[in-house]
PDB file of C-alpha atoms in Angstrom:
ATOM      1  CA  UNK A   4     -25.385  30.170  -9.838  1.00 41.00           C
ATOM      2  CA  UNK A   5     -23.357  30.656  -6.801  1.00 44.00           C
ATOM      3  CA  UNK A   6     -24.506  28.129  -4.298  1.00 50.00           C
ATOM      4  CA  UNK A   7     -25.647  30.893  -1.851  1.00 80.00           C
ATOM      5  CA  UNK A   8     -29.009  31.068  -0.077  1.00 90.00           C
ATOM      6  CA  UNK A   9     -30.555  32.922  -2.951  1.00 91.00           C
ATOM      7  CA  UNK A  10     -31.109  32.602  -6.881  1.00 93.00           C
ATOM      8  CA  UNK A  11     -32.358  34.596  -9.646  1.00 94.00           C
ATOM      9  CA  UNK A  12     -35.357  33.645 -11.792  1.00 96.00           C
ATOM     10  CA  UNK A  13     -38.089  35.210 -13.753  1.00 97.00           C
ATOM     11  CA  UNK A  14     -40.479  37.749 -12.055  1.00 97.00           C
ATOM     12  CA  UNK A  15     -43.308  36.344 -14.342  1.00 97.00           C
ATOM     13  CA  UNK A  16     -43.946  35.246 -17.852  1.00 98.00           C
ATOM     14  CA  UNK A  17     -42.544  37.060 -20.796  1.00 98.00           C
ATOM     15  CA  UNK A  18     -43.689  37.264 -24.604  1.00 98.00           C
ATOM     16  CA  UNK A  19     -42.170  38.705 -27.638  1.00 98.00           C
ATOM     17  CA  UNK A  20     -42.531  38.364 -31.472  1.00 98.00           C
ATOM     18  CA  UNK A  21     -40.207  39.231 -34.283  1.00 97.00           C
ATOM     19  CA  UNK A  22     -40.188  38.853 -38.092  1.00 96.00           C
ATOM     20  CA  UNK A  23     -37.259  37.921 -40.108  1.00 95.00           C
ATOM     21  CA  UNK A  24     -37.488  37.485 -44.008  1.00 94.00           C
ATOM     22  CA  UNK A  25     -41.222  36.494 -43.652  1.00 93.00           C
ATOM     23  CA  UNK A  26     -40.775  34.142 -40.748  1.00 96.00           C
ATOM     24  CA  UNK A  27     -42.416  34.853 -37.507  1.00 97.00           C
ATOM     25  CA  UNK A  28     -40.529  34.052 -34.359  1.00 98.00           C
ATOM     26  CA  UNK A  29     -42.814  34.016 -31.083  1.00 98.00           C
ATOM     27  CA  UNK A  30     -40.914  33.596 -27.931  1.00 98.00           C
ATOM     28  CA  UNK A  31     -42.364  32.766 -24.639  1.00 98.00           C
ATOM     29  CA  UNK A  32     -40.408  32.777 -21.387  1.00 98.00           C
ATOM     30  CA  UNK A  33     -41.999  31.196 -18.158  1.00 98.00           C
ATOM     31  CA  UNK A  34     -40.656  30.393 -14.555  1.00 97.00           C
ATOM     32  CA  UNK A  35     -40.855  26.748 -13.728  1.00 97.00           C
ATOM     33  CA  UNK A  36     -39.649  24.540 -10.784  1.00 93.00           C
ATOM     34  CA  UNK A  37     -38.591  21.381 -12.380  1.00 95.00           C
ATOM     35  CA  UNK A  38     -37.471  19.631 -15.580  1.00 96.00           C
ATOM     36  CA  UNK A  39     -40.986  18.103 -15.796  1.00 97.00           C
ATOM     37  CA  UNK A  40     -42.752  21.350 -15.661  1.00 97.00           C
ATOM     38  CA  UNK A  41     -40.472  22.852 -18.338  1.00 97.00           C
ATOM     39  CA  UNK A  42     -41.126  19.937 -20.619  1.00 97.00           C
ATOM     40  CA  UNK A  43     -44.934  20.286 -20.153  1.00 98.00           C
ATOM     41  CA  UNK A  44     -44.574  23.975 -21.108  1.00 98.00           C
ATOM     42  CA  UNK A  45     -42.867  23.085 -24.358  1.00 97.00           C
ATOM     43  CA  UNK A  46     -45.549  20.488 -25.047  1.00 97.00           C
ATOM     44  CA  UNK A  47     -48.418  22.850 -24.321  1.00 97.00           C
ATOM     45  CA  UNK A  48     -47.182  25.403 -26.621  1.00 98.00           C
ATOM     46  CA  UNK A  49     -46.442  22.846 -29.292  1.00 97.00           C
ATOM     47  CA  UNK A  50     -49.956  21.595 -29.124  1.00 97.00           C
ATOM     48  CA  UNK A  51     -51.406  25.074 -28.965  1.00 97.00           C
ATOM     49  CA  UNK A  52     -49.222  26.337 -31.973  1.00 96.00           C
ATOM     50  CA  UNK A  53     -49.375  23.005 -33.786  1.00 95.00           C
ATOM     51  CA  UNK A  54     -49.319  24.539 -37.215  1.00 96.00           C
ATOM     52  CA  UNK A  55     -45.932  26.236 -36.638  1.00 97.00           C
ATOM     53  CA  UNK A  56     -42.811  24.948 -38.366  1.00 96.00           C
ATOM     54  CA  UNK A  57     -40.576  24.545 -35.280  1.00 97.00           C
ATOM     55  CA  UNK A  58     -40.761  24.719 -31.482  1.00 98.00           C
ATOM     56  CA  UNK A  59     -37.173  25.424 -30.386  1.00 98.00           C
ATOM     57  CA  UNK A  60     -36.525  25.571 -26.613  1.00 98.00           C
ATOM     58  CA  UNK A  61     -34.133  25.614 -23.694  1.00 98.00           C
ATOM     59  CA  UNK A  62     -34.417  25.516 -19.967  1.00 98.00           C
ATOM     60  CA  UNK A  63     -32.358  25.411 -16.921  1.00 97.00           C
ATOM     61  CA  UNK A  64     -33.769  24.344 -13.505  1.00 96.00           C
ATOM     62  CA  UNK A  65     -32.601  23.764  -9.876  1.00 91.00           C
ATOM     63  CA  UNK A  66     -31.322  26.245  -7.371  1.00 82.00           C
ATOM     64  CA  UNK A  67     -27.830  25.861  -8.656  1.00 86.00           C
ATOM     65  CA  UNK A  68     -28.849  25.848 -12.266  1.00 90.00           C
ATOM     66  CA  UNK A  69     -27.595  22.345 -12.485  1.00 92.00           C
ATOM     67  CA  UNK A  70     -30.114  20.786 -14.762  1.00 96.00           C
ATOM     68  CA  UNK A  71     -30.449  22.118 -18.458  1.00 97.00           C
ATOM     69  CA  UNK A  72     -31.701  21.203 -21.896  1.00 98.00           C
ATOM     70  CA  UNK A  73     -31.966  22.657 -25.361  1.00 98.00           C
ATOM     71  CA  UNK A  74     -33.642  21.606 -28.447  1.00 97.00           C
ATOM     72  CA  UNK A  75     -33.197  22.708 -32.092  1.00 97.00           C
ATOM     73  CA  UNK A  76     -36.538  20.728 -33.039  1.00 97.00           C
ATOM     74  CA  UNK A  77     -35.437  20.213 -36.578  1.00 95.00           C
ATOM     75  CA  UNK A  78     -33.528  23.508 -37.187  1.00 97.00           C
ATOM     76  CA  UNK A  79     -29.734  23.132 -38.215  1.00 96.00           C
ATOM     77  CA  UNK A  80     -27.738  21.960 -35.163  1.00 96.00           C
ATOM     78  CA  UNK A  81     -26.745  24.754 -32.913  1.00 96.00           C
ATOM     79  CA  UNK A  82     -28.894  27.392 -34.404  1.00 97.00           C
ATOM     80  CA  UNK A  83     -31.794  27.719 -32.155  1.00 98.00           C
ATOM     81  CA  UNK A  84     -31.671  25.830 -28.705  1.00 97.00           C
ATOM     82  CA  UNK A  85     -28.110  26.858 -27.721  1.00 97.00           C
ATOM     83  CA  UNK A  86     -28.654  30.508 -28.666  1.00 98.00           C
ATOM     84  CA  UNK A  87     -31.846  30.557 -26.463  1.00 98.00           C
ATOM     85  CA  UNK A  88     -29.886  28.893 -23.613  1.00 98.00           C
ATOM     86  CA  UNK A  89     -26.901  31.428 -23.951  1.00 98.00           C
ATOM     87  CA  UNK A  90     -29.447  34.207 -23.266  1.00 98.00           C
ATOM     88  CA  UNK A  91     -30.914  32.447 -20.038  1.00 98.00           C
ATOM     89  CA  UNK A  92     -27.260  31.725 -18.900  1.00 97.00           C
ATOM     90  CA  UNK A  93     -26.291  35.502 -19.745  1.00 96.00           C
ATOM     91  CA  UNK A  94     -28.733  36.722 -17.215  1.00 96.00           C
ATOM     92  CA  UNK A  95     -27.632  34.278 -14.467  1.00 95.00           C
ATOM     93  CA  UNK A  96     -31.093  32.908 -13.917  1.00 96.00           C
ATOM     94  CA  UNK A  97     -32.540  29.540 -13.210  1.00 96.00           C
ATOM     95  CA  UNK A  98     -35.949  27.759 -13.043  1.00 97.00           C
ATOM     96  CA  UNK A  99     -36.797  29.166 -16.496  1.00 98.00           C
ATOM     97  CA  UNK A 100     -37.920  27.789 -19.820  1.00 98.00           C
ATOM     98  CA  UNK A 101     -38.068  29.681 -23.126  1.00 98.00           C
ATOM     99  CA  UNK A 102     -39.836  28.414 -26.202  1.00 98.00           C
ATOM    100  CA  UNK A 103     -39.544  30.081 -29.586  1.00 98.00           C
ATOM    101  CA  UNK A 104     -42.204  29.056 -32.101  1.00 98.00           C
ATOM    102  CA  UNK A 105     -41.359  29.711 -35.737  1.00 98.00           C
ATOM    103  CA  UNK A 106     -43.728  29.980 -38.671  1.00 97.00           C
ATOM    104  CA  UNK A 107     -41.598  29.538 -41.771  1.00 96.00           C
ATOM    105  CA  UNK A 108     -42.162  32.405 -44.177  1.00 92.00           C
ATOM    106  CA  UNK A 109     -40.514  30.824 -47.302  1.00 89.00           C
ATOM    107  CA  UNK A 110     -37.054  32.441 -47.161  1.00 91.00           C
ATOM    108  CA  UNK A 111     -34.148  30.602 -45.618  1.00 92.00           C
ATOM    109  CA  UNK A 112     -32.121  32.711 -43.113  1.00 95.00           C
ATOM    110  CA  UNK A 113     -28.992  30.672 -43.042  1.00 94.00           C
ATOM    111  CA  UNK A 114     -26.947  29.577 -39.967  1.00 95.00           C
ATOM    112  CA  UNK A 115     -26.150  33.068 -38.784  1.00 96.00           C
ATOM    113  CA  UNK A 116     -29.497  34.445 -39.481  1.00 97.00           C
ATOM    114  CA  UNK A 117     -31.167  31.578 -37.536  1.00 97.00           C
ATOM    115  CA  UNK A 118     -28.835  32.081 -34.513  1.00 97.00           C
ATOM    116  CA  UNK A 119     -29.539  35.934 -34.343  1.00 97.00           C
ATOM    117  CA  UNK A 120     -33.390  35.431 -34.858  1.00 97.00           C
ATOM    118  CA  UNK A 121     -33.822  32.672 -32.150  1.00 98.00           C
ATOM    119  CA  UNK A 122     -31.460  34.589 -29.790  1.00 98.00           C
ATOM    120  CA  UNK A 123     -32.997  38.003 -30.268  1.00 98.00           C
ATOM    121  CA  UNK A 124     -36.507  36.418 -29.720  1.00 98.00           C
ATOM    122  CA  UNK A 125     -35.562  34.734 -26.606  1.00 98.00           C
ATOM    123  CA  UNK A 126     -33.753  37.868 -25.310  1.00 98.00           C
ATOM    124  CA  UNK A 127     -36.801  39.983 -25.992  1.00 98.00           C
ATOM    125  CA  UNK A 128     -39.122  37.352 -24.113  1.00 98.00           C
ATOM    126  CA  UNK A 129     -36.695  37.340 -21.063  1.00 98.00           C
ATOM    127  CA  UNK A 130     -36.634  41.063 -21.012  1.00 97.00           C
ATOM    128  CA  UNK A 131     -40.296  41.236 -21.000  1.00 98.00           C
ATOM    129  CA  UNK A 132     -40.638  38.795 -18.012  1.00 98.00           C
ATOM    130  CA  UNK A 133     -38.066  40.623 -15.732  1.00 96.00           C
ATOM    131  CA  UNK A 134     -36.226  39.029 -12.873  1.00 96.00           C
ATOM    132  CA  UNK A 135     -36.564  38.544  -9.178  1.00 96.00           C
ATOM    133  CA  UNK A 136     -34.352  37.163  -6.428  1.00 94.00           C
ATOM    134  CA  UNK A 137     -35.689  34.146  -4.583  1.00 92.00           C
ATOM    135  CA  UNK A 138     -34.415  33.143  -1.029  1.00 91.00           C
ATOM    136  CA  UNK A 139     -33.969  29.426  -0.619  1.00 90.00           C
ATOM    137  CA  UNK A 140     -35.385  28.047   2.651  1.00 93.00           C
ATOM    138  CA  UNK A 141     -35.031  24.848   4.653  1.00 94.00           C
ATOM    139  CA  UNK A 142     -38.083  24.153   6.787  1.00 96.00           C
ATOM    140  CA  UNK A 143     -37.595  23.377  10.427  1.00 97.00           C
ATOM    141  CA  UNK A 144     -40.028  22.605  13.301  1.00 98.00           C
ATOM    142  CA  UNK A 145     -39.389  24.098  16.590  1.00 98.00           C
ATOM    143  CA  UNK A 146     -41.343  22.538  19.605  1.00 97.00           C
ATOM    144  CA  UNK A 147     -41.235  24.318  22.971  1.00 97.00           C
ATOM    145  CA  UNK A 148     -43.080  24.906  26.279  1.00 97.00           C
ATOM    146  CA  UNK A 149     -45.137  28.166  26.620  1.00 97.00           C
ATOM    147  CA  UNK A 150     -42.829  29.207  29.267  1.00 96.00           C
ATOM    148  CA  UNK A 151     -40.118  29.528  26.734  1.00 97.00           C
ATOM    149  CA  UNK A 152     -41.938  31.677  24.294  1.00 97.00           C
ATOM    150  CA  UNK A 153     -40.055  34.799  25.051  1.00 97.00           C
ATOM    151  CA  UNK A 154     -36.682  33.106  24.550  1.00 97.00           C
ATOM    152  CA  UNK A 155     -37.784  31.381  21.292  1.00 97.00           C
ATOM    153  CA  UNK A 156     -39.065  34.640  19.916  1.00 97.00           C
ATOM    154  CA  UNK A 157     -35.764  36.473  20.587  1.00 97.00           C
ATOM    155  CA  UNK A 158     -33.857  33.856  18.729  1.00 97.00           C
ATOM    156  CA  UNK A 159     -36.365  33.804  15.771  1.00 97.00           C
ATOM    157  CA  UNK A 160     -35.978  37.608  15.653  1.00 96.00           C
ATOM    158  CA  UNK A 161     -32.190  37.454  14.994  1.00 96.00           C
ATOM    159  CA  UNK A 162     -32.733  35.335  11.966  1.00 96.00           C
ATOM    160  CA  UNK A 163     -34.198  35.846   8.433  1.00 94.00           C
ATOM    161  CA  UNK A 164     -37.207  33.335   9.042  1.00 95.00           C
ATOM    162  CA  UNK A 165     -40.647  32.763   7.291  1.00 95.00           C
ATOM    163  CA  UNK A 166     -43.494  31.458   9.324  1.00 95.00           C
ATOM    164  CA  UNK A 167     -45.010  28.317   7.663  1.00 96.00           C
ATOM    165  CA  UNK A 168     -47.317  26.836  10.359  1.00 96.00           C
ATOM    166  CA  UNK A 169     -47.972  27.052  14.072  1.00 96.00           C
ATOM    167  CA  UNK A 170     -49.707  24.516  16.369  1.00 97.00           C
ATOM    168  CA  UNK A 171     -50.746  25.545  19.874  1.00 97.00           C
ATOM    169  CA  UNK A 172     -51.635  22.487  21.913  1.00 96.00           C
ATOM    170  CA  UNK A 173     -49.899  21.188  25.218  1.00 96.00           C
ATOM    171  CA  UNK A 174     -46.749  22.676  23.746  1.00 96.00           C
ATOM    172  CA  UNK A 175     -46.078  25.188  20.827  1.00 97.00           C
ATOM    173  CA  UNK A 176     -44.930  23.703  17.508  1.00 97.00           C
ATOM    174  CA  UNK A 177     -43.626  26.292  14.787  1.00 98.00           C
ATOM    175  CA  UNK A 178     -42.698  25.488  11.317  1.00 98.00           C
ATOM    176  CA  UNK A 179     -40.248  27.991  10.010  1.00 97.00           C
ATOM    177  CA  UNK A 180     -38.473  28.609   6.683  1.00 97.00           C
ATOM    178  CA  UNK A 181     -34.786  29.337   7.342  1.00 96.00           C
ATOM    179  CA  UNK A 182     -31.910  30.030   5.000  1.00 94.00           C
ATOM    180  CA  UNK A 183     -29.953  26.771   4.671  1.00 93.00           C
ATOM    181  CA  UNK A 184     -26.636  28.452   5.727  1.00 93.00           C
ATOM    182  CA  UNK A 185     -28.183  29.546   8.939  1.00 95.00           C
ATOM    183  CA  UNK A 186     -29.746  26.393  10.272  1.00 95.00           C
ATOM    184  CA  UNK A 187     -26.862  25.217  12.401  1.00 95.00           C
ATOM    185  CA  UNK A 188     -26.568  28.583  14.092  1.00 96.00           C
ATOM    186  CA  UNK A 189     -30.296  28.804  14.557  1.00 97.00           C
ATOM    187  CA  UNK A 190     -30.196  25.444  16.190  1.00 97.00           C
ATOM    188  CA  UNK A 191     -27.428  26.265  18.523  1.00 97.00           C
ATOM    189  CA  UNK A 192     -28.740  29.570  19.593  1.00 97.00           C
ATOM    190  CA  UNK A 193     -32.207  28.072  20.200  1.00 97.00           C
ATOM    191  CA  UNK A 194     -30.722  25.321  22.383  1.00 96.00           C
ATOM    192  CA  UNK A 195     -28.684  27.782  24.342  1.00 96.00           C
ATOM    193  CA  UNK A 196     -31.654  30.206  24.740  1.00 97.00           C
ATOM    194  CA  UNK A 197     -33.880  27.472  26.143  1.00 97.00           C
ATOM    195  CA  UNK A 198     -31.181  25.411  27.971  1.00 97.00           C
ATOM    196  CA  UNK A 199     -31.868  22.552  25.629  1.00 95.00           C
ATOM    197  CA  UNK A 200     -35.489  22.499  26.352  1.00 96.00           C
ATOM    198  CA  UNK A 201     -36.653  23.195  22.821  1.00 96.00           C
ATOM    199  CA  UNK A 202     -36.518  20.692  20.129  1.00 96.00           C
ATOM    200  CA  UNK A 203     -35.556  21.484  16.517  1.00 96.00           C
ATOM    201  CA  UNK A 204     -35.807  18.970  13.677  1.00 95.00           C
ATOM    202  CA  UNK A 205     -36.290  19.091   9.945  1.00 91.00           C
ATOM    203  CA  UNK A 206     -39.943  19.508   8.724  1.00 86.00           C
TER     204      UNK A 206
END
């Protein structure tokens, strides 16, 4: 992650299955918003596929991808969770969890075989999900008099904003989503355009 106003994540859920020496590897990739949501996905699959031998997983969350975790779930250390995480990181995505469920088929695959199987399954599920770019936004509230509507609209039109809410009472209150890097410039231009009459604060 590069610390910009955007980050890449999954476009949706992904699924894949492969077989190696009789073992079935079922991979599921899902977009999530938090560590807790990622862990809940793992537990949901563990409960659903309760007859499986292993539920190995990895996730990375946060706009900067700062929080991550991987779990070999009983497989030899380094053969499952890390290969899954490597494929997440190889796509430079965040807010994603991948769970690879294994039904053991009776033949041991060895360390290299496990690394390839878990990695290939994760990669296939991630490819199935696809990716999208998300714009990070900070919410601000702009309050102004009706007489300043035209001036306020001109400033809004200069920026990449997303309307969140609007209240029209004695004054106008707009809640907008703005890219974090643009908040200072937006505030300055709004104050300038309305001669300081508009108020801007964090939502």
